[in-house]
Short mmCIF file of N, CA and C in Angstrom, two decimals:
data_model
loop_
_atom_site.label_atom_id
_atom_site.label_comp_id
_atom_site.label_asym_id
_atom_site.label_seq_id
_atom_site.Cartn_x
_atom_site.Cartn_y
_atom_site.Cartn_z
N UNK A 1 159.79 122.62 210.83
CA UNK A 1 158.45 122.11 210.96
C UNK A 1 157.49 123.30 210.99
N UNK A 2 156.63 123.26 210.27
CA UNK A 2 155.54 124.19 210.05
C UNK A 2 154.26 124.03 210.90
N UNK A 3 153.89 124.94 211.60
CA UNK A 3 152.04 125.06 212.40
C UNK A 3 151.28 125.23 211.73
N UNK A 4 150.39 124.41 211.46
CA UNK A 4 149.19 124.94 210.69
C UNK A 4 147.86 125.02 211.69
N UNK A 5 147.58 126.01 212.08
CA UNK A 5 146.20 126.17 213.15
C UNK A 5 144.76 125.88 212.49
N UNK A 6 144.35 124.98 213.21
CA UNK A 6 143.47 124.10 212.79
C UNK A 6 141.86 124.99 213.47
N UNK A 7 142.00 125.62 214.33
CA UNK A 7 140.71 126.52 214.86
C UNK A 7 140.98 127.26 216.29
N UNK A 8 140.74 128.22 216.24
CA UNK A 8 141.12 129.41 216.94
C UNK A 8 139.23 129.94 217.90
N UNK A 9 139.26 129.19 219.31
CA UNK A 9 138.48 129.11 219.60
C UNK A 9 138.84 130.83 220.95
N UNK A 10 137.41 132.17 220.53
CA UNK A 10 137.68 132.82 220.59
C UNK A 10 136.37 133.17 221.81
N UNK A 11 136.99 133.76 222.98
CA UNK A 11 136.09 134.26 224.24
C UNK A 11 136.30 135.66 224.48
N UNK A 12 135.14 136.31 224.89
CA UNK A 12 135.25 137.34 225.48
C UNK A 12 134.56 136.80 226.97
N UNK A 13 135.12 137.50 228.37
CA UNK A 13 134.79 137.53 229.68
C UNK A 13 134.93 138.41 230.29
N UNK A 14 133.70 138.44 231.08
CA UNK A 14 134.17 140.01 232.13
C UNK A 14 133.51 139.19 233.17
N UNK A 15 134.07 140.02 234.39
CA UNK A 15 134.12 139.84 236.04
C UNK A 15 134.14 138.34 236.37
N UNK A 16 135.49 138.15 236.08
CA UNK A 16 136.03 137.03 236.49
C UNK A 16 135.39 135.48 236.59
N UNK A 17 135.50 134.92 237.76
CA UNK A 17 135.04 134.10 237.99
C UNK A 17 133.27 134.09 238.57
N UNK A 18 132.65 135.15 238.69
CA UNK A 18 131.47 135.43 239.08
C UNK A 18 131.07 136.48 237.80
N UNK A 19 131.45 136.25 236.71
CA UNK A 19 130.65 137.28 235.68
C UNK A 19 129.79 136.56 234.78
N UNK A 20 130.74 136.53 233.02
CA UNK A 20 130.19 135.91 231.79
C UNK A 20 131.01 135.82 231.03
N UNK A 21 130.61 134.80 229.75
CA UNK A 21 132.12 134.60 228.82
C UNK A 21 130.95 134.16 228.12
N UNK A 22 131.36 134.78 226.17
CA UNK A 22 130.95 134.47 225.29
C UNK A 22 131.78 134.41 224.25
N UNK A 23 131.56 133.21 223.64
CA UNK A 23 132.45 132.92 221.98
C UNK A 23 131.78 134.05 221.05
N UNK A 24 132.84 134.35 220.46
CA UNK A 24 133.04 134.84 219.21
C UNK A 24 131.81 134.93 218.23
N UNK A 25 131.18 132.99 218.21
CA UNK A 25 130.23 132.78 217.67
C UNK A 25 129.20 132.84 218.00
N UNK A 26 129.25 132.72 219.05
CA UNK A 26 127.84 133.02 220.20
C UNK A 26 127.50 131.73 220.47
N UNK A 27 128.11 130.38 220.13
CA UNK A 27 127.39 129.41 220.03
C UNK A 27 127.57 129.17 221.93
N UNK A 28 128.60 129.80 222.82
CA UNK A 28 128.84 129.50 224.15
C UNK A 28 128.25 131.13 224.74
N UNK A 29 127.50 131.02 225.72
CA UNK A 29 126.87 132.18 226.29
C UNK A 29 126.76 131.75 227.89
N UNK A 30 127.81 131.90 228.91
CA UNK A 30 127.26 131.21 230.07
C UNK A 30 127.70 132.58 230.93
N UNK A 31 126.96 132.60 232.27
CA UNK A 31 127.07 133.06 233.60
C UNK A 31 128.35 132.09 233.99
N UNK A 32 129.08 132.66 235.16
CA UNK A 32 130.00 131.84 235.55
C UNK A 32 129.75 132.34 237.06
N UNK A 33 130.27 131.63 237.92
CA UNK A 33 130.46 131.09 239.28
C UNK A 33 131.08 130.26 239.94
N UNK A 34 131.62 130.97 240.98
CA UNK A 34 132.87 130.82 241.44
C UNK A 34 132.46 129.19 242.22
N UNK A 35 133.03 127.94 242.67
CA UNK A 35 132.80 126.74 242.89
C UNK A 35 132.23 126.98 244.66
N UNK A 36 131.39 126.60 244.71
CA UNK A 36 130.56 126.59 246.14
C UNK A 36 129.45 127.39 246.42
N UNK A 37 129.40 128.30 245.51
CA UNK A 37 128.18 129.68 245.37
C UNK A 37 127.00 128.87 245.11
N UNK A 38 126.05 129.55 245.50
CA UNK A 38 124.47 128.57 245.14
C UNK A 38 123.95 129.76 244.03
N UNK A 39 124.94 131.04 243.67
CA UNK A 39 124.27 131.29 242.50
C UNK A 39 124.25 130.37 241.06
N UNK A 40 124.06 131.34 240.08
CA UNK A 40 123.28 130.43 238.83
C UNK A 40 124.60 130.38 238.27
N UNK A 41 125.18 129.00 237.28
CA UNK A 41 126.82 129.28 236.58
C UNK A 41 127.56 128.43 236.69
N UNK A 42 128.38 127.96 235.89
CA UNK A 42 129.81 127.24 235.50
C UNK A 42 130.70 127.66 236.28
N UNK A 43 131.97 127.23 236.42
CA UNK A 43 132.95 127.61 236.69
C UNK A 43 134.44 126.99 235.98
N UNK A 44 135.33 127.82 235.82
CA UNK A 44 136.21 127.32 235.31
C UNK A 44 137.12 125.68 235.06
N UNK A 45 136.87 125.14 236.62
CA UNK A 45 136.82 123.85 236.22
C UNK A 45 136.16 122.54 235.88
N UNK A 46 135.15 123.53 236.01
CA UNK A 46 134.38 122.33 234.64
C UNK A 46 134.23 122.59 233.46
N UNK A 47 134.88 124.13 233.28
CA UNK A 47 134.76 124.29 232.14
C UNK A 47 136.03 123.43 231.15
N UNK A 48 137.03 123.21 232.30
CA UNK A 48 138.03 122.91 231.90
C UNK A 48 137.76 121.48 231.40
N UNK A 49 137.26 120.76 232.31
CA UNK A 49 137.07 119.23 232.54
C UNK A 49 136.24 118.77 231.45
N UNK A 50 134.99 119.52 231.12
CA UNK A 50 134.17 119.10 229.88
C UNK A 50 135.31 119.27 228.79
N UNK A 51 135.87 120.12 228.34
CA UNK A 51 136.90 120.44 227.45
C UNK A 51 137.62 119.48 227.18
N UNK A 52 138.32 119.26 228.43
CA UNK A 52 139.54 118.19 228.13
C UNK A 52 138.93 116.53 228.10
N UNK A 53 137.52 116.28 228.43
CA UNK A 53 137.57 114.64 228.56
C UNK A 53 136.37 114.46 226.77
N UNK A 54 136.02 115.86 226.90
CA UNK A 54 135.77 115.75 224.87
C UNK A 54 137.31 115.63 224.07
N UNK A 55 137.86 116.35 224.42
CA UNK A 55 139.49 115.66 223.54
C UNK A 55 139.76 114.60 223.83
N UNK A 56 139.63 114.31 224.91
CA UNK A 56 140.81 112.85 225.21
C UNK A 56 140.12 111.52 224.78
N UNK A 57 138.44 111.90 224.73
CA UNK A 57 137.77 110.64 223.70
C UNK A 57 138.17 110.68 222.06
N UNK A 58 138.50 112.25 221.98
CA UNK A 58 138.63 112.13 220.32
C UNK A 58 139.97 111.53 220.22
N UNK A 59 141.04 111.76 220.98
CA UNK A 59 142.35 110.91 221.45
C UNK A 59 142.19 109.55 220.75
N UNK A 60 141.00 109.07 221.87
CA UNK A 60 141.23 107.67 222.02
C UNK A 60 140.51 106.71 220.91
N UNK A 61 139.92 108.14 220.34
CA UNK A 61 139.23 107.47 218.84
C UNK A 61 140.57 107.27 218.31
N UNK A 62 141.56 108.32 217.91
CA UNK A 62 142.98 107.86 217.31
C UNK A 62 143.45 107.07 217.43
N UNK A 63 143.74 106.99 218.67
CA UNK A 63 144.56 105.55 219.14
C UNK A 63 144.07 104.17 218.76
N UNK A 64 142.44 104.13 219.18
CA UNK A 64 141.94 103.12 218.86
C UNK A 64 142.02 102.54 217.25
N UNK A 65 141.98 103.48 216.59
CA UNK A 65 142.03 103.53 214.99
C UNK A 65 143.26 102.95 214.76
N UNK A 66 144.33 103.12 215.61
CA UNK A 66 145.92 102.52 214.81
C UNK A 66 146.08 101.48 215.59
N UNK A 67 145.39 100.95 216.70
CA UNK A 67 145.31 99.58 217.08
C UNK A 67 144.59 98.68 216.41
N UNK A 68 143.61 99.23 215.65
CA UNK A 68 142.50 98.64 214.69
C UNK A 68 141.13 97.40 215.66
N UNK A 69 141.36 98.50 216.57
CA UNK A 69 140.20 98.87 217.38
C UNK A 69 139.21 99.27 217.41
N UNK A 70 137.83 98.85 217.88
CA UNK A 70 136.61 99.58 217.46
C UNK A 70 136.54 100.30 219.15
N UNK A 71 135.89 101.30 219.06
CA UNK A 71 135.87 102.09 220.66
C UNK A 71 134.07 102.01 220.49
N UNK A 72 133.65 101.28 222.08
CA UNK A 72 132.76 101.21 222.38
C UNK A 72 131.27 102.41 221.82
N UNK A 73 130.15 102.99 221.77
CA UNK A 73 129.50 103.88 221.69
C UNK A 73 129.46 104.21 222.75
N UNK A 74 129.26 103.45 223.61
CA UNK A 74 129.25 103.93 225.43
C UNK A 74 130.51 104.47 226.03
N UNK A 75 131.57 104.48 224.95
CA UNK A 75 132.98 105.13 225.64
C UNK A 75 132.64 106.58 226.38
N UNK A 76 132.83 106.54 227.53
CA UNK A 76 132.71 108.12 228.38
C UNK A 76 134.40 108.39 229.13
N UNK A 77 134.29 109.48 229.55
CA UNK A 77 135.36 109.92 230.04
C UNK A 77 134.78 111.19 231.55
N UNK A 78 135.14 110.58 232.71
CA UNK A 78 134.97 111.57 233.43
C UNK A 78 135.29 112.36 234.18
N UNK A 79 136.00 113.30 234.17
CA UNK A 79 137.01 114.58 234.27
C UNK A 79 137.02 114.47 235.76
N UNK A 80 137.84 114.89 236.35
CA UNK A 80 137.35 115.41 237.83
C UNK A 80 138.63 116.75 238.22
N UNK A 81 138.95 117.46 237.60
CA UNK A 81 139.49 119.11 237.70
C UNK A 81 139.34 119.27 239.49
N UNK A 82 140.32 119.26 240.29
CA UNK A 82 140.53 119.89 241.53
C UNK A 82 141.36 121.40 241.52
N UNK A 83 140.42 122.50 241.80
CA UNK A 83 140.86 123.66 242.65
C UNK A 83 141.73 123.10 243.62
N UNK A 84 143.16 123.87 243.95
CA UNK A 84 143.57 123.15 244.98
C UNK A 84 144.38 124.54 245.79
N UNK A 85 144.79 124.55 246.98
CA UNK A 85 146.06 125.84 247.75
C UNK A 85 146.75 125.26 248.05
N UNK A 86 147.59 125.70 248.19
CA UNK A 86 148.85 124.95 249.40
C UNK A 86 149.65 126.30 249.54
N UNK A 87 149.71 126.47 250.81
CA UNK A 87 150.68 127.75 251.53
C UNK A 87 150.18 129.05 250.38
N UNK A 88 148.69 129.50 250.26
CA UNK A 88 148.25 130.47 249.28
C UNK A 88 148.61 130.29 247.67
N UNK A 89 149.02 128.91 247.54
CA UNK A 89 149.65 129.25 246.31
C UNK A 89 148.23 128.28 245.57
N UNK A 90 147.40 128.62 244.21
CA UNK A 90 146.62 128.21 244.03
C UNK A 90 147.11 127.14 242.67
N UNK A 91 146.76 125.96 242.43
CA UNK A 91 146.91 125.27 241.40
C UNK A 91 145.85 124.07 241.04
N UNK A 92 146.22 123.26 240.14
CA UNK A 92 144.90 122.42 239.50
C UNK A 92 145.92 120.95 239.86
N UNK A 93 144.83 119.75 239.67
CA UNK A 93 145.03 118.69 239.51
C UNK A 93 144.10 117.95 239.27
N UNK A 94 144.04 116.51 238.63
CA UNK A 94 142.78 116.45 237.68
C UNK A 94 143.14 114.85 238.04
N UNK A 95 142.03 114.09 237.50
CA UNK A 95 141.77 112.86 237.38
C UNK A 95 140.82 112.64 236.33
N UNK A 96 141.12 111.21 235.05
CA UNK A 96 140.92 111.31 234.03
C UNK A 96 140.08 110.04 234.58
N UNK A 97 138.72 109.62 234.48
CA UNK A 97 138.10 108.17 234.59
C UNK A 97 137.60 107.90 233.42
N UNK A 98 138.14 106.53 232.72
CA UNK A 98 137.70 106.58 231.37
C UNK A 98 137.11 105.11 231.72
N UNK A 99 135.96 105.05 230.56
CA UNK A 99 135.44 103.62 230.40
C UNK A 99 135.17 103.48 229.09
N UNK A 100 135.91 101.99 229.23
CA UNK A 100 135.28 101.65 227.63
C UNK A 100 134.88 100.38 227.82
N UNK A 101 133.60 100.39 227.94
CA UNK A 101 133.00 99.16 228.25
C UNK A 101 133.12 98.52 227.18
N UNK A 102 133.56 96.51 227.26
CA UNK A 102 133.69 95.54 226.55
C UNK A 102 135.11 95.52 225.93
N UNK A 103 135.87 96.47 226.32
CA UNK A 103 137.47 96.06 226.15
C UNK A 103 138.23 95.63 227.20
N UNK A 104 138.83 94.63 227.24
CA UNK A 104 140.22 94.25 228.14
C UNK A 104 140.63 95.42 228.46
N UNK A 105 141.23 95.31 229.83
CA UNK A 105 142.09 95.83 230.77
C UNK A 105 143.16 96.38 229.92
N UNK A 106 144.08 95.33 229.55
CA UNK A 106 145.13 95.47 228.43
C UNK A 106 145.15 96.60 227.39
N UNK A 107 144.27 96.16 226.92
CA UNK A 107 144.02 97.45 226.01
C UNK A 107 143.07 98.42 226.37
N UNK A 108 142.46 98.57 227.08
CA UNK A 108 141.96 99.94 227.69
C UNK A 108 143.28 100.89 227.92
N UNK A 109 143.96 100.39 228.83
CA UNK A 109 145.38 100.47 229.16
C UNK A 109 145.78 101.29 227.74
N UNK A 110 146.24 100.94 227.23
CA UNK A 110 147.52 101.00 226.00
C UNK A 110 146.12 102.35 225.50
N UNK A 111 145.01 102.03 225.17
CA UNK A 111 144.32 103.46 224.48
C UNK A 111 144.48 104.57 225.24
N UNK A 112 144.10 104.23 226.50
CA UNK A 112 144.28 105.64 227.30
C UNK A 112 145.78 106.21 227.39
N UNK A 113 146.68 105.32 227.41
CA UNK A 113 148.01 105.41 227.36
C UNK A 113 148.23 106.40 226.17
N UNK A 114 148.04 106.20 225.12
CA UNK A 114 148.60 106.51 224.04
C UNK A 114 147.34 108.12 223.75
N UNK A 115 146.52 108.02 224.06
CA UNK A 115 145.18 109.12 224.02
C UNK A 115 145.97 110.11 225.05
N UNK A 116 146.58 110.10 226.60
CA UNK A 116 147.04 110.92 227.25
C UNK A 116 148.33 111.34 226.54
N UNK A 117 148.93 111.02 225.53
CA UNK A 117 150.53 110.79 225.23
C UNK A 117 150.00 111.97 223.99
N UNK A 118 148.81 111.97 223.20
CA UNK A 118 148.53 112.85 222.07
C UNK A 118 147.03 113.88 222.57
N UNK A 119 146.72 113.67 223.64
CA UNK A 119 145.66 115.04 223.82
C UNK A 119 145.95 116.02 224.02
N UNK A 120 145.65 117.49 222.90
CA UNK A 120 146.23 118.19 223.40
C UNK A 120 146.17 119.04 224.90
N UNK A 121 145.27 118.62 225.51
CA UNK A 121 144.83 119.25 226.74
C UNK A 121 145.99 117.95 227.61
N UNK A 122 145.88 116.89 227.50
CA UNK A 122 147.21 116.01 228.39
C UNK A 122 148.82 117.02 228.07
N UNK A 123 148.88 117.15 226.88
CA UNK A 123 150.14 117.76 226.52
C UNK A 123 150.17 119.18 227.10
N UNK A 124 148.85 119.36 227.31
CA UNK A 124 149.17 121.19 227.76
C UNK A 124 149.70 120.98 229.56
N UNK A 125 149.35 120.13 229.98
CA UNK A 125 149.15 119.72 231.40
C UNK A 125 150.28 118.87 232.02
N UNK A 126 151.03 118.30 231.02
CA UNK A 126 152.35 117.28 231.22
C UNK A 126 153.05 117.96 232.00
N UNK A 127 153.24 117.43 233.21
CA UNK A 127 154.54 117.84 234.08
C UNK A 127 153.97 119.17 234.82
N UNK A 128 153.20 119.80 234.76
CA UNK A 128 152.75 120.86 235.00
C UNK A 128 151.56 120.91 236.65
N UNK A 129 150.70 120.31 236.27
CA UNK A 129 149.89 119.13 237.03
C UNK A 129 150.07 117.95 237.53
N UNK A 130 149.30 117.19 238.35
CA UNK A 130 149.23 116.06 239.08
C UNK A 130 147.92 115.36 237.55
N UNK A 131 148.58 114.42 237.25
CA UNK A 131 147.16 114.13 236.68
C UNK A 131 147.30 112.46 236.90
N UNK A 132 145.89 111.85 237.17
CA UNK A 132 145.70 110.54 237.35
C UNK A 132 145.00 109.83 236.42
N UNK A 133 145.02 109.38 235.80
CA UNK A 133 144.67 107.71 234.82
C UNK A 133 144.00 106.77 234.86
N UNK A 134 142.31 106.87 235.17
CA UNK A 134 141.79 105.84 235.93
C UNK A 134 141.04 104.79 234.90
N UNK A 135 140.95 103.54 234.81
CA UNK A 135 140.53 103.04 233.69
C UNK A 135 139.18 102.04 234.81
N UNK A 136 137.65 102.11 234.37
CA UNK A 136 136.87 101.84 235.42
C UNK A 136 136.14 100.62 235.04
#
């Protein structure tokens, strides 16, 4: 089986979680900050969270497409990325709240199902993370 890389999304960052990170293209230019600071800035897990709940709608455009499904315009997805410790040891866990207003339960179900089963941000995270499934 052959990889074919589809886009190679490229950052430079300095001073960590309290510095800056810019693409390649310049089209991303942010300050960053560490989560609780009242300075100015992002922080990594939302950077994460915007990231992953823009894939997991383009997901669920897929899915929806081979159910022969139309996906709402109002379809949102809303991330919730937890910083977490336990005994110093630092890790993530996330909660996925998706809505697709004017679809059944049933099949909300089965899209998000099948959207977590092919995102690549779900696949990077499988087994790795705590992740939760919330359909609202």
């Amino acid at each position: 089986m052959s990889t074919k890389v589809l886009y190679t999304g490229k950052t430079h960052t300095t001073g960590g979680r309290e510095g800056a990170s810019q693409s390649s293209d310049e089209q991303l230019n942010i300050k960053l900050s560490a989560p609780g600071l009242s300075r100015p800035g992002t922080n990594p897990e939302q950077l994460f969270a915007a990231g992953w709940s823009a894939c997991f709608i383009g997901a669920l455009g897929i899915a929806a497409s081979k159910l022969g499904v139309r996906l709402p315009a109002e379809t949102a997805v809303d991330a919730e990325v937890d910083l977490c410790v336990t005994d110093g040891e630092y890790s993530l866990q996330a909660r996925l709240n998706i809505s697709l207003p004017g679809i059944d339960l049933e099949t909300a179900e089965t899209l998000a199902s099948q959207a977590h089963h092919t995102c690549p941000y779900s696949k990077a995270t499988r087994g790795n993370i705590n992740v939760e499934i919330n359909i609202l």
